[in-house]
Amino acid sequence: MASDGHTSSTQSGFFSNSGELGGAQPQFTEICTALYERELLLIAHKGPSNVSILRRRLAGLPHHIRSVARYLIDNNSPLDIDPHNGSWFIKQPGKCPGHSQPIDKKRPWYGQYADYGLVIPICITTLEGMHIELDSIDSVNHATNTLHTNKHGWFSFDGEMAHREAETSQHKAGFGTSSFTDANAVLKRQLLKPTTAIMASACSGHMWRHKSKGAPRALSLREMRLSTHINWKNFTLKGQA
């Protein structure tokens, strides 16, 4: 019973701190509800099996969701918001921006600006098509001109996956075997230099099939959190020139 009471108290307080938003409170509540429902569904299907980790993740939801909701309501990004779905929105371009971005655009930029915590875009190619995901840098090695991202692993400043990471990705996707049947298996990951068009498409969940646009994907709470840390002025860490 004590546990149920704690959960009830946490959930009842979930929306109670929205008073500081004044007239935006109904929109804030709608965004929180959409984010909460989406993340709980994701956890139910793909969440951690470890009970301790699951509890910590659930306990952190109210804080993270309130933070994202506040940012969506009061932000300086070039994007619109869809409060019903708790997501970003911008008109989708006909083709994936950055899919053929030249190396000479990436190498000098990452050589100068790659740093811990920087939010960066990764172009993902599958059998179904292409989309761009947000990730963040957690390690940089200027001696080898490589960086490590929190989710997708090592990349060179040229944008290509490091050799070991590429081999692991191909193995998981089933290259060289007869079991390669998953349409969502990743064929290629490529680091992009952030631009307004690229980051806007990543935040909005844009997807492209081979000959047409696809329905936008719903961003995880992790990606939504990353979207709130984008420096739309120049895409570097705040304080960098």
PDB file of C-alpha atoms in Angstrom:
ATOM      1  CA  MET A   1       0.000   0.000   0.000  1.00  0.00           C
ATOM      2  CA  ALA A   2       2.861   2.358   0.772  1.00  0.00           C
ATOM      3  CA  SER A   3       4.250   1.785  -2.701  1.00  0.00           C
ATOM      4  CA  ASP A   4       0.866   2.509  -4.308  1.00  0.00           C
ATOM      5  CA  GLY A   5       0.569   5.693  -2.306  1.00  0.00           C
ATOM      6  CA  HIS A   6       3.995   6.858  -3.417  1.00  0.00           C
ATOM      7  CA  THR A   7       3.158   6.166  -7.065  1.00  0.00           C
ATOM      8  CA  SER A   8      -0.150   7.993  -6.765  1.00  0.00           C
ATOM      9  CA  SER A   9       1.563  10.967  -5.146  1.00  0.00           C
ATOM     10  CA  THR A  10       4.209  11.063  -7.873  1.00  0.00           C
ATOM     11  CA  GLN A  11       1.648  10.920 -10.647  1.00  0.00           C
ATOM     12  CA  SER A  12      -0.636  13.492  -9.038  1.00  0.00           C
ATOM     13  CA  GLY A  13       2.319  15.839  -8.764  1.00  0.00           C
ATOM     14  CA  PHE A  14       3.261  15.245 -12.355  1.00  0.00           C
ATOM     15  CA  PHE A  15       1.121  18.111 -13.656  1.00  0.00           C
ATOM     16  CA  SER A  16       0.925  20.157 -10.465  1.00  0.00           C
ATOM     17  CA  ASN A  17       4.104  22.094 -11.196  1.00  0.00           C
ATOM     18  CA  SER A  18       2.746  23.529 -14.442  1.00  0.00           C
ATOM     19  CA  GLY A  19       1.235  26.565 -12.713  1.00  0.00           C
ATOM     20  CA  GLU A  20       4.242  28.732 -13.520  1.00  0.00           C
ATOM     21  CA  LEU A  21       3.320  28.446 -17.201  1.00  0.00           C
ATOM     22  CA  GLY A  22       0.175  30.508 -16.738  1.00  0.00           C
ATOM     23  CA  GLY A  23      -2.027  30.473 -19.843  1.00  0.00           C
ATOM     24  CA  ALA A  24       0.102  27.740 -21.407  1.00  0.00           C
ATOM     25  CA  GLN A  25      -0.866  25.219 -18.729  1.00  0.00           C
ATOM     26  CA  PRO A  26      -3.473  23.321 -20.859  1.00  0.00           C
ATOM     27  CA  GLN A  27      -0.902  22.931 -23.649  1.00  0.00           C
ATOM     28  CA  PHE A  28       1.744  21.888 -21.127  1.00  0.00           C
ATOM     29  CA  THR A  29      -0.568  19.206 -19.732  1.00  0.00           C
ATOM     30  CA  GLU A  30      -1.390  17.930 -23.229  1.00  0.00           C
ATOM     31  CA  ILE A  31       2.283  17.643 -24.145  1.00  0.00           C
ATOM     32  CA  CYS A  32       3.115  15.877 -20.872  1.00  0.00           C
ATOM     33  CA  THR A  33       0.313  13.372 -21.414  1.00  0.00           C
ATOM     34  CA  ALA A  34       1.479  12.604 -24.965  1.00  0.00           C
ATOM     35  CA  LEU A  35       5.107  12.167 -23.876  1.00  0.00           C
ATOM     36  CA  TYR A  36       4.131  10.045 -20.888  1.00  0.00           C
ATOM     37  CA  GLU A  37       1.946   7.709 -22.972  1.00  0.00           C
ATOM     38  CA  ARG A  38       4.563   7.358 -25.705  1.00  0.00           C
ATOM     39  CA  GLU A  39       7.434   6.622 -23.347  1.00  0.00           C
ATOM     40  CA  LEU A  40       5.460   4.129 -21.246  1.00  0.00           C
ATOM     41  CA  LEU A  41       4.492   2.256 -24.410  1.00  0.00           C
ATOM     42  CA  LEU A  42       8.146   2.166 -25.479  1.00  0.00           C
ATOM     43  CA  ILE A  43       9.225   0.924 -22.058  1.00  0.00           C
ATOM     44  CA  ALA A  44       6.521  -1.752 -22.083  1.00  0.00           C
ATOM     45  CA  HIS A  45       7.762  -3.160 -25.391  1.00  0.00           C
ATOM     46  CA  LYS A  46      11.499  -2.388 -25.378  1.00  0.00           C
ATOM     47  CA  GLY A  47      12.302  -1.396 -21.801  1.00  0.00           C
ATOM     48  CA  PRO A  48      15.054  -2.907 -19.625  1.00  0.00           C
ATOM     49  CA  SER A  49      14.414  -6.327 -18.112  1.00  0.00           C
ATOM     50  CA  ASN A  50      16.459  -5.443 -15.025  1.00  0.00           C
ATOM     51  CA  VAL A  51      13.939  -4.381 -12.361  1.00  0.00           C
ATOM     52  CA  SER A  52      16.295  -1.930 -10.656  1.00  0.00           C
ATOM     53  CA  ILE A  53      17.090  -0.137 -13.914  1.00  0.00           C
ATOM     54  CA  LEU A  54      13.405  -0.136 -14.858  1.00  0.00           C
ATOM     55  CA  ARG A  55      12.450   1.473 -11.536  1.00  0.00           C
ATOM     56  CA  ARG A  56      15.067   4.208 -11.932  1.00  0.00           C
ATOM     57  CA  ARG A  57      13.894   4.913 -15.460  1.00  0.00           C
ATOM     58  CA  LEU A  58      10.249   5.169 -14.391  1.00  0.00           C
ATOM     59  CA  ALA A  59      11.162   7.341 -11.398  1.00  0.00           C
ATOM     60  CA  GLY A  60      12.934   9.810 -13.681  1.00  0.00           C
ATOM     61  CA  LEU A  61      10.054  10.194 -16.149  1.00  0.00           C
ATOM     62  CA  PRO A  62       8.217  13.094 -14.437  1.00  0.00           C
ATOM     63  CA  HIS A  63      11.349  15.269 -14.276  1.00  0.00           C
ATOM     64  CA  HIS A  64      12.446  14.588 -17.851  1.00  0.00           C
ATOM     65  CA  ILE A  65       8.975  14.960 -19.339  1.00  0.00           C
ATOM     66  CA  ARG A  66       8.256  18.232 -17.534  1.00  0.00           C
ATOM     67  CA  SER A  67      11.601  19.573 -18.732  1.00  0.00           C
ATOM     68  CA  VAL A  68      10.876  18.681 -22.366  1.00  0.00           C
ATOM     69  CA  ALA A  69       7.330  20.055 -22.190  1.00  0.00           C
ATOM     70  CA  ARG A  70       8.498  23.389 -20.802  1.00  0.00           C
ATOM     71  CA  TYR A  71      11.091  23.700 -23.545  1.00  0.00           C
ATOM     72  CA  LEU A  72       8.603  22.886 -26.305  1.00  0.00           C
ATOM     73  CA  ILE A  73       6.272  25.624 -25.087  1.00  0.00           C
ATOM     74  CA  ASP A  74       8.969  28.273 -24.647  1.00  0.00           C
ATOM     75  CA  ASN A  75      11.847  27.781 -27.087  1.00  0.00           C
ATOM     76  CA  ASN A  76      13.806  29.661 -29.734  1.00  0.00           C
ATOM     77  CA  SER A  77      14.059  26.892 -32.318  1.00  0.00           C
ATOM     78  CA  PRO A  78      12.836  27.279 -35.926  1.00  0.00           C
ATOM     79  CA  LEU A  79      10.357  24.425 -35.345  1.00  0.00           C
ATOM     80  CA  ASP A  80       6.655  24.355 -34.569  1.00  0.00           C
ATOM     81  CA  ILE A  81       5.235  21.998 -31.961  1.00  0.00           C
ATOM     82  CA  ASP A  82       2.422  19.470 -32.140  1.00  0.00           C
ATOM     83  CA  PRO A  83       1.084  19.472 -28.563  1.00  0.00           C
ATOM     84  CA  HIS A  84      -1.327  16.602 -29.219  1.00  0.00           C
ATOM     85  CA  ASN A  85       1.581  14.284 -30.052  1.00  0.00           C
ATOM     86  CA  GLY A  86       4.203  15.983 -27.881  1.00  0.00           C
ATOM     87  CA  SER A  87       6.534  16.444 -30.838  1.00  0.00           C
ATOM     88  CA  TRP A  88       8.308  18.901 -33.104  1.00  0.00           C
ATOM     89  CA  PHE A  89       6.949  19.735 -36.522  1.00  0.00           C
ATOM     90  CA  ILE A  90       8.340  21.296 -39.711  1.00  0.00           C
ATOM     91  CA  LYS A  91       7.578  20.737 -43.387  1.00  0.00           C
ATOM     92  CA  GLN A  92       9.396  17.666 -44.641  1.00  0.00           C
ATOM     93  CA  PRO A  93      11.792  18.091 -47.578  1.00  0.00           C
ATOM     94  CA  GLY A  94      11.424  15.775 -50.546  1.00  0.00           C
ATOM     95  CA  LYS A  95      14.810  14.130 -49.950  1.00  0.00           C
ATOM     96  CA  CYS A  96      16.851  13.413 -46.857  1.00  0.00           C
ATOM     97  CA  PRO A  97      19.061  16.471 -46.234  1.00  0.00           C
ATOM     98  CA  GLY A  98      22.717  15.645 -45.861  1.00  0.00           C
ATOM     99  CA  HIS A  99      22.558  12.148 -47.365  1.00  0.00           C
ATOM    100  CA  SER A 100      25.315  13.114 -49.801  1.00  0.00           C
ATOM    101  CA  GLN A 101      27.069  15.677 -47.614  1.00  0.00           C
ATOM    102  CA  PRO A 102      30.718  15.953 -48.725  1.00  0.00           C
ATOM    103  CA  ILE A 103      33.518  14.902 -46.395  1.00  0.00           C
ATOM    104  CA  ASP A 104      35.248  18.282 -46.640  1.00  0.00           C
ATOM    105  CA  LYS A 105      32.249  19.804 -44.861  1.00  0.00           C
ATOM    106  CA  LYS A 106      32.459  17.415 -41.911  1.00  0.00           C
ATOM    107  CA  ARG A 107      36.150  16.904 -41.162  1.00  0.00           C
ATOM    108  CA  PRO A 108      37.163  20.495 -40.364  1.00  0.00           C
ATOM    109  CA  TRP A 109      33.929  21.203 -38.468  1.00  0.00           C
ATOM    110  CA  TYR A 110      34.258  18.215 -36.140  1.00  0.00           C
ATOM    111  CA  GLY A 111      37.984  18.828 -35.829  1.00  0.00           C
ATOM    112  CA  GLN A 112      37.165  22.234 -34.362  1.00  0.00           C
ATOM    113  CA  TYR A 113      33.890  21.705 -32.504  1.00  0.00           C
ATOM    114  CA  ALA A 114      33.658  18.034 -31.437  1.00  0.00           C
ATOM    115  CA  ASP A 115      33.355  17.990 -27.655  1.00  0.00           C
ATOM    116  CA  TYR A 116      31.728  16.070 -24.833  1.00  0.00           C
ATOM    117  CA  GLY A 117      27.957  16.596 -24.721  1.00  0.00           C
ATOM    118  CA  LEU A 118      27.555  18.039 -28.223  1.00  0.00           C
ATOM    119  CA  VAL A 119      24.282  16.973 -29.881  1.00  0.00           C
ATOM    120  CA  ILE A 120      24.949  15.652 -33.379  1.00  0.00           C
ATOM    121  CA  PRO A 121      22.956  14.030 -36.249  1.00  0.00           C
ATOM    122  CA  ILE A 122      23.420  10.450 -37.490  1.00  0.00           C
ATOM    123  CA  CYS A 123      21.962   9.417 -40.863  1.00  0.00           C
ATOM    124  CA  ILE A 124      20.526   5.894 -40.621  1.00  0.00           C
ATOM    125  CA  THR A 125      19.955   3.774 -43.736  1.00  0.00           C
ATOM    126  CA  THR A 126      17.842   0.587 -43.618  1.00  0.00           C
ATOM    127  CA  LEU A 127      16.111  -1.548 -46.223  1.00  0.00           C
ATOM    128  CA  GLU A 128      13.055   0.647 -45.692  1.00  0.00           C
ATOM    129  CA  GLY A 129      14.808   3.932 -46.388  1.00  0.00           C
ATOM    130  CA  MET A 130      16.561   6.711 -44.444  1.00  0.00           C
ATOM    131  CA  HIS A 131      16.097   8.901 -41.386  1.00  0.00           C
ATOM    132  CA  ILE A 132      18.246  11.065 -39.124  1.00  0.00           C
ATOM    133  CA  GLU A 133      18.671  10.422 -35.403  1.00  0.00           C
ATOM    134  CA  LEU A 134      19.962  12.716 -32.691  1.00  0.00           C
ATOM    135  CA  ASP A 135      22.871  11.451 -30.609  1.00  0.00           C
ATOM    136  CA  SER A 136      25.481  13.033 -28.353  1.00  0.00           C
ATOM    137  CA  ILE A 137      29.271  12.873 -28.125  1.00  0.00           C
ATOM    138  CA  ASP A 138      30.707  11.236 -25.008  1.00  0.00           C
ATOM    139  CA  SER A 139      34.361  10.954 -26.063  1.00  0.00           C
ATOM    140  CA  VAL A 140      36.712  12.651 -28.549  1.00  0.00           C
ATOM    141  CA  ASN A 141      40.144  11.504 -29.724  1.00  0.00           C
ATOM    142  CA  HIS A 142      41.833  14.285 -31.696  1.00  0.00           C
ATOM    143  CA  ALA A 143      44.952  12.153 -32.169  1.00  0.00           C
ATOM    144  CA  THR A 144      42.980   9.731 -34.363  1.00  0.00           C
ATOM    145  CA  ASN A 145      40.335  12.227 -35.562  1.00  0.00           C
ATOM    146  CA  THR A 146      37.545  10.105 -34.126  1.00  0.00           C
ATOM    147  CA  LEU A 147      34.654  10.599 -31.735  1.00  0.00           C
ATOM    148  CA  HIS A 148      32.352   8.283 -29.804  1.00  0.00           C
ATOM    149  CA  THR A 149      28.600   8.810 -29.618  1.00  0.00           C
ATOM    150  CA  ASN A 150      26.432   7.655 -26.753  1.00  0.00           C
ATOM    151  CA  LYS A 151      24.250   5.326 -28.836  1.00  0.00           C
ATOM    152  CA  HIS A 152      25.864   4.698 -32.212  1.00  0.00           C
ATOM    153  CA  GLY A 153      29.530   4.252 -31.308  1.00  0.00           C
ATOM    154  CA  TRP A 154      32.730   5.451 -32.973  1.00  0.00           C
ATOM    155  CA  PHE A 155      32.948   7.653 -36.066  1.00  0.00           C
ATOM    156  CA  SER A 156      35.775   9.397 -37.855  1.00  0.00           C
ATOM    157  CA  PHE A 157      35.572  13.160 -38.333  1.00  0.00           C
ATOM    158  CA  ASP A 158      34.898  12.299 -42.008  1.00  0.00           C
ATOM    159  CA  GLY A 159      31.535  10.899 -40.938  1.00  0.00           C
ATOM    160  CA  GLU A 160      32.228   7.207 -41.486  1.00  0.00           C
ATOM    161  CA  MET A 161      31.911   4.562 -38.784  1.00  0.00           C
ATOM    162  CA  ALA A 162      35.151   3.362 -37.252  1.00  0.00           C
ATOM    163  CA  HIS A 163      36.230  -0.018 -38.662  1.00  0.00           C
ATOM    164  CA  ARG A 164      35.353  -2.103 -35.602  1.00  0.00           C
ATOM    165  CA  GLU A 165      31.953  -0.423 -35.213  1.00  0.00           C
ATOM    166  CA  ALA A 166      31.179  -0.951 -38.901  1.00  0.00           C
ATOM    167  CA  GLU A 167      31.981  -4.662 -38.656  1.00  0.00           C
ATOM    168  CA  THR A 168      29.739  -5.014 -35.583  1.00  0.00           C
ATOM    169  CA  SER A 169      26.914  -3.163 -37.330  1.00  0.00           C
ATOM    170  CA  GLN A 170      27.130  -5.400 -40.390  1.00  0.00           C
ATOM    171  CA  HIS A 171      27.200  -8.533 -38.236  1.00  0.00           C
ATOM    172  CA  LYS A 172      24.091  -7.456 -36.355  1.00  0.00           C
ATOM    173  CA  ALA A 173      22.307  -6.612 -39.596  1.00  0.00           C
ATOM    174  CA  GLY A 174      23.049 -10.069 -40.942  1.00  0.00           C
ATOM    175  CA  PHE A 175      25.505  -9.298 -43.732  1.00  0.00           C
ATOM    176  CA  GLY A 176      27.024 -12.481 -45.122  1.00  0.00           C
ATOM    177  CA  THR A 177      24.254 -14.698 -43.774  1.00  0.00           C
ATOM    178  CA  SER A 178      20.946 -16.022 -45.037  1.00  0.00           C
ATOM    179  CA  SER A 179      19.061 -14.514 -42.082  1.00  0.00           C
ATOM    180  CA  PHE A 180      19.090 -10.916 -43.325  1.00  0.00           C
ATOM    181  CA  THR A 181      15.320 -10.346 -43.432  1.00  0.00           C
ATOM    182  CA  ASP A 182      14.676  -7.525 -40.967  1.00  0.00           C
ATOM    183  CA  ALA A 183      13.542  -4.448 -42.925  1.00  0.00           C
ATOM    184  CA  ASN A 184      14.580  -2.236 -39.987  1.00  0.00           C
ATOM    185  CA  ALA A 185      18.110  -3.650 -39.754  1.00  0.00           C
ATOM    186  CA  VAL A 186      20.655  -0.858 -40.090  1.00  0.00           C
ATOM    187  CA  LEU A 187      22.638  -1.020 -43.326  1.00  0.00           C
ATOM    188  CA  LYS A 188      24.670   2.124 -42.729  1.00  0.00           C
ATOM    189  CA  ARG A 189      25.261   4.827 -40.124  1.00  0.00           C
ATOM    190  CA  GLN A 190      26.862   8.094 -41.152  1.00  0.00           C
ATOM    191  CA  LEU A 191      27.790  11.087 -39.037  1.00  0.00           C
ATOM    192  CA  LEU A 192      26.580  14.380 -40.508  1.00  0.00           C
ATOM    193  CA  LYS A 193      27.663  17.969 -39.960  1.00  0.00           C
ATOM    194  CA  PRO A 194      24.666  19.655 -38.334  1.00  0.00           C
ATOM    195  CA  THR A 195      22.722  22.224 -40.347  1.00  0.00           C
ATOM    196  CA  THR A 196      19.300  23.756 -39.745  1.00  0.00           C
ATOM    197  CA  ALA A 197      17.630  21.483 -42.325  1.00  0.00           C
ATOM    198  CA  ILE A 198      19.327  18.337 -40.989  1.00  0.00           C
ATOM    199  CA  MET A 199      18.629  19.022 -37.320  1.00  0.00           C
ATOM    200  CA  ALA A 200      15.042  20.112 -38.026  1.00  0.00           C
ATOM    201  CA  SER A 201      14.353  16.852 -39.861  1.00  0.00           C
ATOM    202  CA  ALA A 202      15.953  14.839 -37.053  1.00  0.00           C
ATOM    203  CA  CYS A 203      13.819  16.599 -34.421  1.00  0.00           C
ATOM    204  CA  SER A 204      10.655  16.123 -36.493  1.00  0.00           C
ATOM    205  CA  GLY A 205      11.233  12.402 -37.080  1.00  0.00           C
ATOM    206  CA  HIS A 206      11.219  12.689 -40.861  1.00  0.00           C
ATOM    207  CA  MET A 207      11.651   9.444 -42.792  1.00  0.00           C
ATOM    208  CA  TRP A 208      12.211   8.798 -46.488  1.00  0.00           C
ATOM    209  CA  ARG A 209      11.428   5.645 -48.416  1.00  0.00           C
ATOM    210  CA  HIS A 210      13.433   4.929 -51.546  1.00  0.00           C
ATOM    211  CA  LYS A 211      11.006   6.804 -53.812  1.00  0.00           C
ATOM    212  CA  SER A 212       8.797   8.788 -51.462  1.00  0.00           C
ATOM    213  CA  LYS A 213       8.414  10.369 -48.036  1.00  0.00           C
ATOM    214  CA  GLY A 214       7.541   8.104 -45.139  1.00  0.00           C
ATOM    215  CA  ALA A 215       5.350   8.757 -42.119  1.00  0.00           C
ATOM    216  CA  PRO A 216       7.309  10.561 -39.359  1.00  0.00           C
ATOM    217  CA  ARG A 217       8.643   8.396 -36.562  1.00  0.00           C
ATOM    218  CA  ALA A 218       7.982   9.203 -32.918  1.00  0.00           C
ATOM    219  CA  LEU A 219      11.124  10.300 -31.092  1.00  0.00           C
ATOM    220  CA  SER A 220      12.014   8.593 -27.834  1.00  0.00           C
ATOM    221  CA  LEU A 221      12.165  10.699 -24.678  1.00  0.00           C
ATOM    222  CA  ARG A 222      15.968  10.488 -24.911  1.00  0.00           C
ATOM    223  CA  GLU A 223      15.957  12.124 -28.342  1.00  0.00           C
ATOM    224  CA  MET A 224      13.402  14.689 -27.215  1.00  0.00           C
ATOM    225  CA  ARG A 225      15.725  15.577 -24.338  1.00  0.00           C
ATOM    226  CA  LEU A 226      18.637  15.910 -26.753  1.00  0.00           C
ATOM    227  CA  SER A 227      16.552  18.207 -28.964  1.00  0.00           C
ATOM    228  CA  THR A 228      16.271  20.638 -26.061  1.00  0.00           C
ATOM    229  CA  HIS A 229      20.069  20.977 -25.918  1.00  0.00           C
ATOM    230  CA  ILE A 230      20.603  22.029 -29.537  1.00  0.00           C
ATOM    231  CA  ASN A 231      22.268  25.398 -30.026  1.00  0.00           C
ATOM    232  CA  TRP A 232      20.316  26.544 -33.076  1.00  0.00           C
ATOM    233  CA  LYS A 233      22.591  29.547 -33.585  1.00  0.00           C
ATOM    234  CA  ASN A 234      25.628  27.573 -34.765  1.00  0.00           C
ATOM    235  CA  PHE A 235      25.101  23.965 -33.467  1.00  0.00           C
ATOM    236  CA  THR A 236      28.200  24.108 -31.272  1.00  0.00           C
ATOM    237  CA  LEU A 237      28.270  23.858 -27.498  1.00  0.00           C
ATOM    238  CA  LYS A 238      27.134  27.095 -25.930  1.00  0.00           C
ATOM    239  CA  GLY A 239      30.111  29.321 -25.322  1.00  0.00           C
ATOM    240  CA  GLN A 240      31.970  28.106 -28.415  1.00  0.00           C
ATOM    241  CA  ALA A 241      32.491  30.581 -31.234  1.00  0.00           C
TER     242      ALA A 241
END
